[in-house]
Coordinates of C-alpha atoms and ligand atoms in Angstrom, one line a residue:
X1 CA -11.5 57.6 21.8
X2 CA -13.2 57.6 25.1
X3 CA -13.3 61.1 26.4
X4 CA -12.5 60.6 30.1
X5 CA -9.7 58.6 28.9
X6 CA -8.4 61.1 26.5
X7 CA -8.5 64.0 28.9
X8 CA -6.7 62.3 31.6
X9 CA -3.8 61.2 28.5
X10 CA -4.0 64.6 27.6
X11 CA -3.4 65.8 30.8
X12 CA -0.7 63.1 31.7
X13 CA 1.1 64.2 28.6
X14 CA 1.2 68.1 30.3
X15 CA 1.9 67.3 33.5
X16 CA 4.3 64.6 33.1
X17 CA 6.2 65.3 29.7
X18 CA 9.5 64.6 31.6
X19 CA 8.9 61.0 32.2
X20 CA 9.4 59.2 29.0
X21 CA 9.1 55.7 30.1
X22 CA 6.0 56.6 32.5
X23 CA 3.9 58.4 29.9
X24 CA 4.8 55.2 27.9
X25 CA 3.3 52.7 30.7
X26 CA 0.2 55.0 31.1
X27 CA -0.5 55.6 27.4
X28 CA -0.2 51.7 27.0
X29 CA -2.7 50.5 30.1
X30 CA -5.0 53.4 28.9
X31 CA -5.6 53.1 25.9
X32 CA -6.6 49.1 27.1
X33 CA -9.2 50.0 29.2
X34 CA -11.1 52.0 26.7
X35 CA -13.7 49.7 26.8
X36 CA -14.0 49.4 30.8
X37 CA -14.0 53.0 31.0
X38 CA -16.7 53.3 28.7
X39 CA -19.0 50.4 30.3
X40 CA -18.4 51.9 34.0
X41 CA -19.0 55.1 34.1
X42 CA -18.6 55.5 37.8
X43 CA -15.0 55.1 37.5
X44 CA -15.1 58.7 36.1
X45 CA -17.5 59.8 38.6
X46 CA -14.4 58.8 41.3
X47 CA -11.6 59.8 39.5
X48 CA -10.0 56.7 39.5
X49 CA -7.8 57.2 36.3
X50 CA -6.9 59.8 37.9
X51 CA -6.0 58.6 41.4
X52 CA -4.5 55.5 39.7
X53 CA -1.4 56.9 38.2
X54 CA -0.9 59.7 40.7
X55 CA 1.7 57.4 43.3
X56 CA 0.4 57.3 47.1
X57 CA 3.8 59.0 47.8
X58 CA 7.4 59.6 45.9
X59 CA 10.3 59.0 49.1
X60 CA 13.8 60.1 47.3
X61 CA 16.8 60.3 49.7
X62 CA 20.5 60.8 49.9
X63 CA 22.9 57.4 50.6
X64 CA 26.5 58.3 51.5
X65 CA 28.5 55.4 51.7
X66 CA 32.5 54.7 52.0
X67 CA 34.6 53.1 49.4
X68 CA 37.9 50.8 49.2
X69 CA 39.6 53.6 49.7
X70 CA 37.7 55.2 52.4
X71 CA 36.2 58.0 50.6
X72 CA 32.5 59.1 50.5
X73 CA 30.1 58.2 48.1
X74 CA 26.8 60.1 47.1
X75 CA 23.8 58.3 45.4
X76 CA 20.3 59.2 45.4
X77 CA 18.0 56.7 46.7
X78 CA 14.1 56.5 45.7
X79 CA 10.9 54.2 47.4
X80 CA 7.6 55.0 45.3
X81 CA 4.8 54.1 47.0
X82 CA 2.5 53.5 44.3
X83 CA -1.2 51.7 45.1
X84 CA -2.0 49.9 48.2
X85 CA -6.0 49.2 47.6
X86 CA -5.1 45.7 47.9
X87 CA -2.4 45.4 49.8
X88 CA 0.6 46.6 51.4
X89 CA 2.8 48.2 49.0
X90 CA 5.0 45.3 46.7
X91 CA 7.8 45.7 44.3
X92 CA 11.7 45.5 43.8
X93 CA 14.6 47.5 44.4
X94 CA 16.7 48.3 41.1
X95 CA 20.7 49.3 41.8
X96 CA 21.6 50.6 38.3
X97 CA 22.9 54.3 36.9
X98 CA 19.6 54.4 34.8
X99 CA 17.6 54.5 37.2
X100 CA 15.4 58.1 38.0
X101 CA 12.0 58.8 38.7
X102 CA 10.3 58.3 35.3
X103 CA 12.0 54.5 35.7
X104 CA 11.0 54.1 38.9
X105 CA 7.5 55.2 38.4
X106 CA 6.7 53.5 35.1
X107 CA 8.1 50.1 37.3
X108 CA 5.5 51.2 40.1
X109 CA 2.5 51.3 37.7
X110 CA 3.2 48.1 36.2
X111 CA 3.8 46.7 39.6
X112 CA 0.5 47.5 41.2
X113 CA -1.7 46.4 37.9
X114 CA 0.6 43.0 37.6
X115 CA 0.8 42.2 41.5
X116 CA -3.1 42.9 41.2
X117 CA -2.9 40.0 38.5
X118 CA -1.5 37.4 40.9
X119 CA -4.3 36.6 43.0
X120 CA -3.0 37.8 46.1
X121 CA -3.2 40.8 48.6
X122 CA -0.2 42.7 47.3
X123 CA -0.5 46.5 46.4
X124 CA 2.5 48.2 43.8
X125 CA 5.6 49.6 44.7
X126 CA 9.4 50.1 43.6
X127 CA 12.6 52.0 44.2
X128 CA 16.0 51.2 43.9
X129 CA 18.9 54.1 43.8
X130 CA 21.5 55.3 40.4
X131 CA 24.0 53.5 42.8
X132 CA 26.2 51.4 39.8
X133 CA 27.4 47.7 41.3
X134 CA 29.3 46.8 38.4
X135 CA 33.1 46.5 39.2
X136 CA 32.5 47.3 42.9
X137 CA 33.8 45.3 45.4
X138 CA 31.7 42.9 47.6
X139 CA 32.5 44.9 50.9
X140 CA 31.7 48.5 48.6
X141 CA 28.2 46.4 47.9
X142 CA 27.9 45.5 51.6
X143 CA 28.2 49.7 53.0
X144 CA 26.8 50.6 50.1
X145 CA 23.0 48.6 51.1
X146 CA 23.4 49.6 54.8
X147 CA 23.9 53.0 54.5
X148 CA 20.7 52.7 51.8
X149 CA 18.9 50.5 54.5
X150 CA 19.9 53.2 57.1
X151 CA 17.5 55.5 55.4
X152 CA 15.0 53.4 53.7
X153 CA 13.4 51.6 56.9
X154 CA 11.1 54.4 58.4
X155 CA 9.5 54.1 55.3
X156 CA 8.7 49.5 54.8
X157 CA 7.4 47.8 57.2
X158 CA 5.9 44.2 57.0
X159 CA 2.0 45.4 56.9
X160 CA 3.2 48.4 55.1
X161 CA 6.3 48.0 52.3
X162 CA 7.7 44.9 50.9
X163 CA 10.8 45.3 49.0
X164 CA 12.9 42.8 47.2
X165 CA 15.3 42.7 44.7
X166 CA 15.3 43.6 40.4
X167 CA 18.1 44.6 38.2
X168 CA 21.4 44.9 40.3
X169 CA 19.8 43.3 43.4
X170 CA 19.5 40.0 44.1
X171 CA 20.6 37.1 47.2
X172 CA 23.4 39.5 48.7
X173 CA 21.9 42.3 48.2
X174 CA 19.1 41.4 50.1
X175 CA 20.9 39.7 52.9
X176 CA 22.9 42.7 53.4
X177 CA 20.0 45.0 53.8
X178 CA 17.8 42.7 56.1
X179 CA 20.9 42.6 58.1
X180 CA 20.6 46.4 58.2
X181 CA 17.2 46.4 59.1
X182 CA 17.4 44.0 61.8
X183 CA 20.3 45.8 63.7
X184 CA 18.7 49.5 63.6
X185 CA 14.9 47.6 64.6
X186 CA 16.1 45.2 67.0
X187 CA 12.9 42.6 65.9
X188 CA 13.1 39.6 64.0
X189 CA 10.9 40.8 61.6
X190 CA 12.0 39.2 58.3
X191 CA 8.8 39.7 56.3
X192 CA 10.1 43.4 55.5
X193 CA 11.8 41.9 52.7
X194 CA 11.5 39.4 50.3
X195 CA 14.4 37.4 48.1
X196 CA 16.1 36.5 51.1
X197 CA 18.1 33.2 51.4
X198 CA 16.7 30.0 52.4
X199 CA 18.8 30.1 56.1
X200 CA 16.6 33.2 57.1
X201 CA 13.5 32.9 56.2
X202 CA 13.6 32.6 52.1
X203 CA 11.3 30.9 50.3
X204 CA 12.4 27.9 48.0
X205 CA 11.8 28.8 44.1
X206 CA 11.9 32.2 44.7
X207 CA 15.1 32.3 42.6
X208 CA 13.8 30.5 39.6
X209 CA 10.2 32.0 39.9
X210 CA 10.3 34.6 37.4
X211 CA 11.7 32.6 34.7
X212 CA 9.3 29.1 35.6
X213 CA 6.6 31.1 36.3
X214 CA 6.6 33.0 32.5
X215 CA 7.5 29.3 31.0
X216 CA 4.1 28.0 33.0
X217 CA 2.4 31.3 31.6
X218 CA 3.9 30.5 27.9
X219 CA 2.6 26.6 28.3
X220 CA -1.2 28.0 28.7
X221 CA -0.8 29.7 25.5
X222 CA 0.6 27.0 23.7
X223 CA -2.3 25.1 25.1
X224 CA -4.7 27.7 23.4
X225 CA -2.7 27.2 20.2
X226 CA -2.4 23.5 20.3
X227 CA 1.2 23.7 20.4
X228 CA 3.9 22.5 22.2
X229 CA 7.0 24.1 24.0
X230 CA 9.4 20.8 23.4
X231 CA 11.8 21.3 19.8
X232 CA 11.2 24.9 20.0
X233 CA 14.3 27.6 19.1
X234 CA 13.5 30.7 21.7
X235 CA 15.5 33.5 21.3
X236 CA 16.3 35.3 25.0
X237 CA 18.2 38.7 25.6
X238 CA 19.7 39.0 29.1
X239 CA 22.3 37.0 31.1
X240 CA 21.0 37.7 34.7
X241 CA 18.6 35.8 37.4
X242 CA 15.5 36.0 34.9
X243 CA 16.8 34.7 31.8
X244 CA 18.7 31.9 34.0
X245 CA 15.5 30.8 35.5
X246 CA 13.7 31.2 32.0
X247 CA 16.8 29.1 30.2
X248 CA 16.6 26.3 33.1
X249 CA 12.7 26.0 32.6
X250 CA 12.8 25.9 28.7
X251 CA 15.3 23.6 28.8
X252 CA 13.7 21.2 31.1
X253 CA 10.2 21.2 28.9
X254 CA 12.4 20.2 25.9
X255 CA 13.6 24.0 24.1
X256 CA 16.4 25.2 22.8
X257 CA 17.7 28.6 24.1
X258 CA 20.3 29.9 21.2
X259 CA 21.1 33.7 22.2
X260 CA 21.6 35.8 25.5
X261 CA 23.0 38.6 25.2
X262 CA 24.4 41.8 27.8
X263 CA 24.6 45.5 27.4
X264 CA 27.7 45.1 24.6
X265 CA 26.7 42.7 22.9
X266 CA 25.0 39.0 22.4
X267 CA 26.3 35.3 22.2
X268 CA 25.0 32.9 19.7
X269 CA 25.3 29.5 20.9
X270 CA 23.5 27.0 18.1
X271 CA 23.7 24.2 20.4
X272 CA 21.5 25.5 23.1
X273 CA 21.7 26.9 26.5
X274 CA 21.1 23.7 27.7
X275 CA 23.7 21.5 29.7
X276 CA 23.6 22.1 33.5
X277 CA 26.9 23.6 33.0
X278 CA 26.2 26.3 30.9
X279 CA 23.0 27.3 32.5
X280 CA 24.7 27.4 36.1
X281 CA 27.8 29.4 34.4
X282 CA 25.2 32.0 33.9
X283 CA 25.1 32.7 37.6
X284 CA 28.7 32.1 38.6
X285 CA 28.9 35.3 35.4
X286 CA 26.8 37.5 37.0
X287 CA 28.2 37.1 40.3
X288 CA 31.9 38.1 39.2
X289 CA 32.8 41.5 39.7
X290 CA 33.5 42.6 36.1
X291 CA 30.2 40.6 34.7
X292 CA 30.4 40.6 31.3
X293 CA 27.9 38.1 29.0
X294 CA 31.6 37.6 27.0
X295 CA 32.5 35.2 29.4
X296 CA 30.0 32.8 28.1
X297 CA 31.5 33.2 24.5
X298 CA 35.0 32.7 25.6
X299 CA 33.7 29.5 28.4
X300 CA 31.7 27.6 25.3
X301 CA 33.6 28.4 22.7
X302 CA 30.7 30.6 20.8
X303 CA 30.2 33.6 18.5
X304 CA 30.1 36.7 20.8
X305 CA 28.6 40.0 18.3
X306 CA 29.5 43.1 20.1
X307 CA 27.7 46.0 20.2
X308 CA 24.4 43.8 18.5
X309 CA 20.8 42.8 19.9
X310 CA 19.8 38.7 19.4
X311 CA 16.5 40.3 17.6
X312 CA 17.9 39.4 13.8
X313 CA 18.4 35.7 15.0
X314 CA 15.7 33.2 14.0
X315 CA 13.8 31.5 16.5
X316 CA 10.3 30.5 17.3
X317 CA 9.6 32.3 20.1
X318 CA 11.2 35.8 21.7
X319 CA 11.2 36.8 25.0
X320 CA 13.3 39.8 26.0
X321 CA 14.5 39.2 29.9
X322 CA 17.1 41.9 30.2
X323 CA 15.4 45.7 30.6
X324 CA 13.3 47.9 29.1
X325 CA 13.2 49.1 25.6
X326 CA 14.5 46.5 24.1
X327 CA 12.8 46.2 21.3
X328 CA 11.9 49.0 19.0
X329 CA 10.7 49.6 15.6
X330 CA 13.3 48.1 13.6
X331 CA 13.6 45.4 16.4
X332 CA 10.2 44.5 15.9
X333 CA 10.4 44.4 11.9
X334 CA 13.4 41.6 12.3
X335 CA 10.9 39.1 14.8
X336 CA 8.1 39.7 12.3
X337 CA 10.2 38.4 9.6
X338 CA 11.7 35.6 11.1
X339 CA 7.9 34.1 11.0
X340 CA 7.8 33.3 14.5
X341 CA 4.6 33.0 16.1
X342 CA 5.4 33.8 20.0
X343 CA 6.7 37.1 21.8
X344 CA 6.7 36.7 25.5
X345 CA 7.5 40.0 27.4
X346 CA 9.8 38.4 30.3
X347 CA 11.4 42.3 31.4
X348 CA 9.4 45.1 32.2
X349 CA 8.5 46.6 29.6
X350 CA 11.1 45.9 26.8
X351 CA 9.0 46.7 23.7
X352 CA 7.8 49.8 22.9
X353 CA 4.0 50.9 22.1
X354 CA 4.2 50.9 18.8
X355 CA 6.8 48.0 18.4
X356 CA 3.8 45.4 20.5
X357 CA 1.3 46.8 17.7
X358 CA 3.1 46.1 14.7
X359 CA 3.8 42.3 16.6
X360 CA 0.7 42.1 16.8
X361 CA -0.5 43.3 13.5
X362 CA 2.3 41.3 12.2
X363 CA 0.3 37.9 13.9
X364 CA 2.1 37.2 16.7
X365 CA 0.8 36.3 19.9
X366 CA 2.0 39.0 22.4
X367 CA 1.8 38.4 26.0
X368 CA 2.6 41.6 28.2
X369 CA 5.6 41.5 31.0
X370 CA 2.7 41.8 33.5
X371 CA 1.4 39.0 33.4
X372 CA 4.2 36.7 31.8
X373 CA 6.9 37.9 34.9
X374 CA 3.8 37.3 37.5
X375 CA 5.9 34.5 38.7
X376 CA 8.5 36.5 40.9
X377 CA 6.7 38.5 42.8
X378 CA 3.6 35.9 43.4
X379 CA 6.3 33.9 44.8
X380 CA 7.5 36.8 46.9
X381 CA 4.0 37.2 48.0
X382 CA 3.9 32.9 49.6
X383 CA 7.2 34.1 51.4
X384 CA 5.6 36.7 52.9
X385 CA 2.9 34.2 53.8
X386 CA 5.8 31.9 55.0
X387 CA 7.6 34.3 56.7
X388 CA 4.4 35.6 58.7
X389 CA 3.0 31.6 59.9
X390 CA 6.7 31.3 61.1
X391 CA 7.1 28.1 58.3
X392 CA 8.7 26.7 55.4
X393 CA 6.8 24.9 52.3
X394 CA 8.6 22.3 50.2
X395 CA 9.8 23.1 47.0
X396 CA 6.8 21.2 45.3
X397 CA 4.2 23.3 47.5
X398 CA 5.7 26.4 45.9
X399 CA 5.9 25.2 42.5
X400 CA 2.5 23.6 42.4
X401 CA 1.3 27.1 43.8
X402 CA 3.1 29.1 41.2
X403 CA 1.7 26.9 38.6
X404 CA -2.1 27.7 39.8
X405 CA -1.7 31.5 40.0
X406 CA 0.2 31.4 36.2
X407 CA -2.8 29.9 34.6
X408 CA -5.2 32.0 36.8
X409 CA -3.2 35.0 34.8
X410 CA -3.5 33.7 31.9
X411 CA -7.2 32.8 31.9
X412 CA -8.4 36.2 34.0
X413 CA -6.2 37.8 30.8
X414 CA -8.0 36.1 28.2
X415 CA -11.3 36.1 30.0
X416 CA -11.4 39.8 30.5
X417 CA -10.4 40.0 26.7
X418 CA -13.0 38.4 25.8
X419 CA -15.9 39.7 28.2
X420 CA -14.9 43.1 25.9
X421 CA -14.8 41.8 22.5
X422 CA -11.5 41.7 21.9
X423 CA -10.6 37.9 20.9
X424 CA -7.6 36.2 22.3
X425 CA -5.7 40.0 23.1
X426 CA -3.4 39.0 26.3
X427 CA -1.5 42.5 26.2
X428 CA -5.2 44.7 26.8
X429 CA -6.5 41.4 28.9
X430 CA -4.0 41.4 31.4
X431 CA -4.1 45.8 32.1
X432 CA -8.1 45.3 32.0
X433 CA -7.8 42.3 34.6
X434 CA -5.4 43.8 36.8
X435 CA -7.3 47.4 36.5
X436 CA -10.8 46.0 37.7
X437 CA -9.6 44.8 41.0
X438 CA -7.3 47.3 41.9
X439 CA -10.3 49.8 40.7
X440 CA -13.0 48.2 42.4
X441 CA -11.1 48.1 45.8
X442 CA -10.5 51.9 45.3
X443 CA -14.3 52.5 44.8
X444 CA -15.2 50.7 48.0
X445 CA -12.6 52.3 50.1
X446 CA -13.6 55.9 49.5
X447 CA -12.1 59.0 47.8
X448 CA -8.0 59.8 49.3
Ligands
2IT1 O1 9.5 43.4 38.7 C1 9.2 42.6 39.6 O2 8.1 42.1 39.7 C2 10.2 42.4 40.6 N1 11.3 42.9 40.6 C3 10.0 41.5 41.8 C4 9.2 42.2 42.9 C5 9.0 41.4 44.2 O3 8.5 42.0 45.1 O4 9.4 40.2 44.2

């Protein structure tokens, strides 16, 4: 192993033994720019592993907020501000009890490397707070993002931080906190946030980016293959916004979605997530206050396994859309045998380190959340472009946009794969594409 990658593993694995899913992030990007590190010395010379995956700055804060029954509330709120050689700081806000600074930070790496990926002037950023939404009440939801907002706007800014939504944030979310912002700044300035609905300043798409923009990703590599998406069974996990806009897509380019699935369990529906009925139920499910993936089961008249993963379903292509660490070990071994050829990362990081080896070992083709999920915040990057020329594109301006910067993520992956010897490896393509930019920015701006 490269020795200036090895010490600063070493030393990540000292200094930062209590974050789990960050050392997991670091050890993966890495370990893929072995070969970098080892042509360009002078990233050594500036410390730039280093620097990397040491955040600009870690915000955590108290939110206080009143309930139904006019008690208080404590969560603890976070912002990391991870890398902004690029660009202001980019990246969503997760609601959801999981959520803690090893999360947040492992979300904030991958951010800045994948918003790096995009083509456009984004740097990396996340937070999000261990606030849980599930079962609240609307008006809960509402106090709940104002008293968060109350705090969290010294910190964003529209040349400076860029939130939007993730798990447990979306449309409502998002209207509630710019509402927030707006009162306590008195300025228009709806740029600070991105998500937002089409009446104030949302971008069209934006909804459905995430899940087209990883189905435009997945059509370049069934290029490569010669392949072809139509008569395809893909097998999804998840029930929210991505694996609705990744369901919609695959079913308009002629596939057959057969599982999603939610935290207790999956539904197996053999006739396909397909009618524009059952892929708008998914959105009328997560919008009800007891959410529960169920529903769907009961709705269709469909096998619901509780407690179970979709992973020992056959299908042709994977992609896990629901969170991270999905897929494990024995995960992995089920996908492998059911001789499919695709696994398309659609959440952050929802396969282990050694579960995306044995894949690939296995023969898959594994393309890394990074690149594949591109889609959602490229397009909250055109409504920060929107939002700042005071316009609105047409839905076919931000679609045929979306399209270009999918393919240029693919094809900077695959190029960059390539330029170090390592055949068709999208997983080590995309962190070495992403990495060079992001590095090469840092070099020119100086040591800090
Ligand atoms: O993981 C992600 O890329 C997001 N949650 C979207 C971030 C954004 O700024 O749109």
């Amino acid at each position: 192993m490269n020795g200036y990658v090895e010490r600063v593993l070493n030393e990540t694995r000292e200094k930062n033994s209590n974050e789990p899913e960050f050392l997991q992030t670091v050890e993966e990007v890495l370990t893929s720019l072995e070969p970098v590190i080892q042509a360009h010395p002078e990233y050594e010379d500036h410390a730039i592993l280093e620097r990397m995956i040491e955040p600009d700055r870690v915000i955590e804060f108290r939110v206080v907020w009143e309930d139904d029954e006019g008690k208080p509330r404590v969560n603890r709120g976070y912002r990391i501000q991870f890398n902004s050689a690029i660009g202001p700081y980019k990246g969503g806000l997760r609601f959801h009890p999981s959520v803690n600074l090893s999360i947040l930070k492992f979300l904030g790496f991958e951010q800045a490397l994948k918003n790096s990926l995009t083509t456009l002037p984004i740097g990396g950023g996340k937070g999000g707070s261990d606030f849980d939404p599930h079962g609240k009440s609307d008006k809960e939801i509402m106090r709940f993002c104002q008293a968060f907002m109350t705090e969290l706007y010294r910190h964003i800014g529209i040349n400076t931080d860029v939130p939007a939504g993730d798990i447990g944030v979306g449309g409502r979310e998002i209207g509630y906190m710019f509402g927030q912002y707006k009162r306590i700044r008195d300025a228009y300035e709806n740029g600070v946030l991105t998500g937002k609905g089409i009446p104030y300043g949302g971008s069209l798409l934006r909804p459905e980016a995430t899940g087209f923009g990883a189905l435009y990703y997945a059509e370049e590599v069934f290029r490569h293959e010669n392949d072809m998406i139509k008569g395809k069974t893909f097998v999804l996990s998840g029930y929210g916004n991505v694996t609705w806009g990744t369901a919609k897509k695959i079913a308009e380019l002629g596939g057959k979605v057969v599982t999603i699935s939610g935290h207790n369990g999956y539904v197996y529906d053999p006739d396909g997530v397909v009618t524009e009925e059952k892929i708008n139920y998914l959105l009328e499910m997560r919008l009800s206050r007891n959410a529960n993936v169920k529903m769907y089961a009961d709705r269709f008249d469909c096998q619901f396994f509780e407690g179970q993963k979709p992973w020992g379903v056959k299908g042709d292509v994977y992609m896990p859309c629901a969170t991270q660490n999905e897929v494990g070990m024995e995960e992995a071994k089920l996908i492998a045998e059911s001789g499919a050829k695709y696994y398309f990362e659609v959440a952050n990081m929802p396969t282990s380190n050694e579960a995306i080896e044995y894949l690939k070992k296995a023969g898959l083709i594994v393309a890394p959340s990074k690149a594949v999920n591109a889609g959602g915040v490229a397009v909250s990057a055109l409504e920060m472009s929107q939002n700042s020329q005071r316009l609105a594109w047409s839905a076919e301006e931000v679609d045929e946009k979306l399209h270009t910067i999918m393919k240029s993520i693919h094809d900077s992956s695959a190029s960059a794969a390539e330029r170090y010897g390592l055949g068709y490896d999208l997983v080590k393509g995309a962190n070495i594409s992403g990495f060079e930019k992001i590095a090469n920015a840092m070099l020119a701006q100086g040591w800090y």
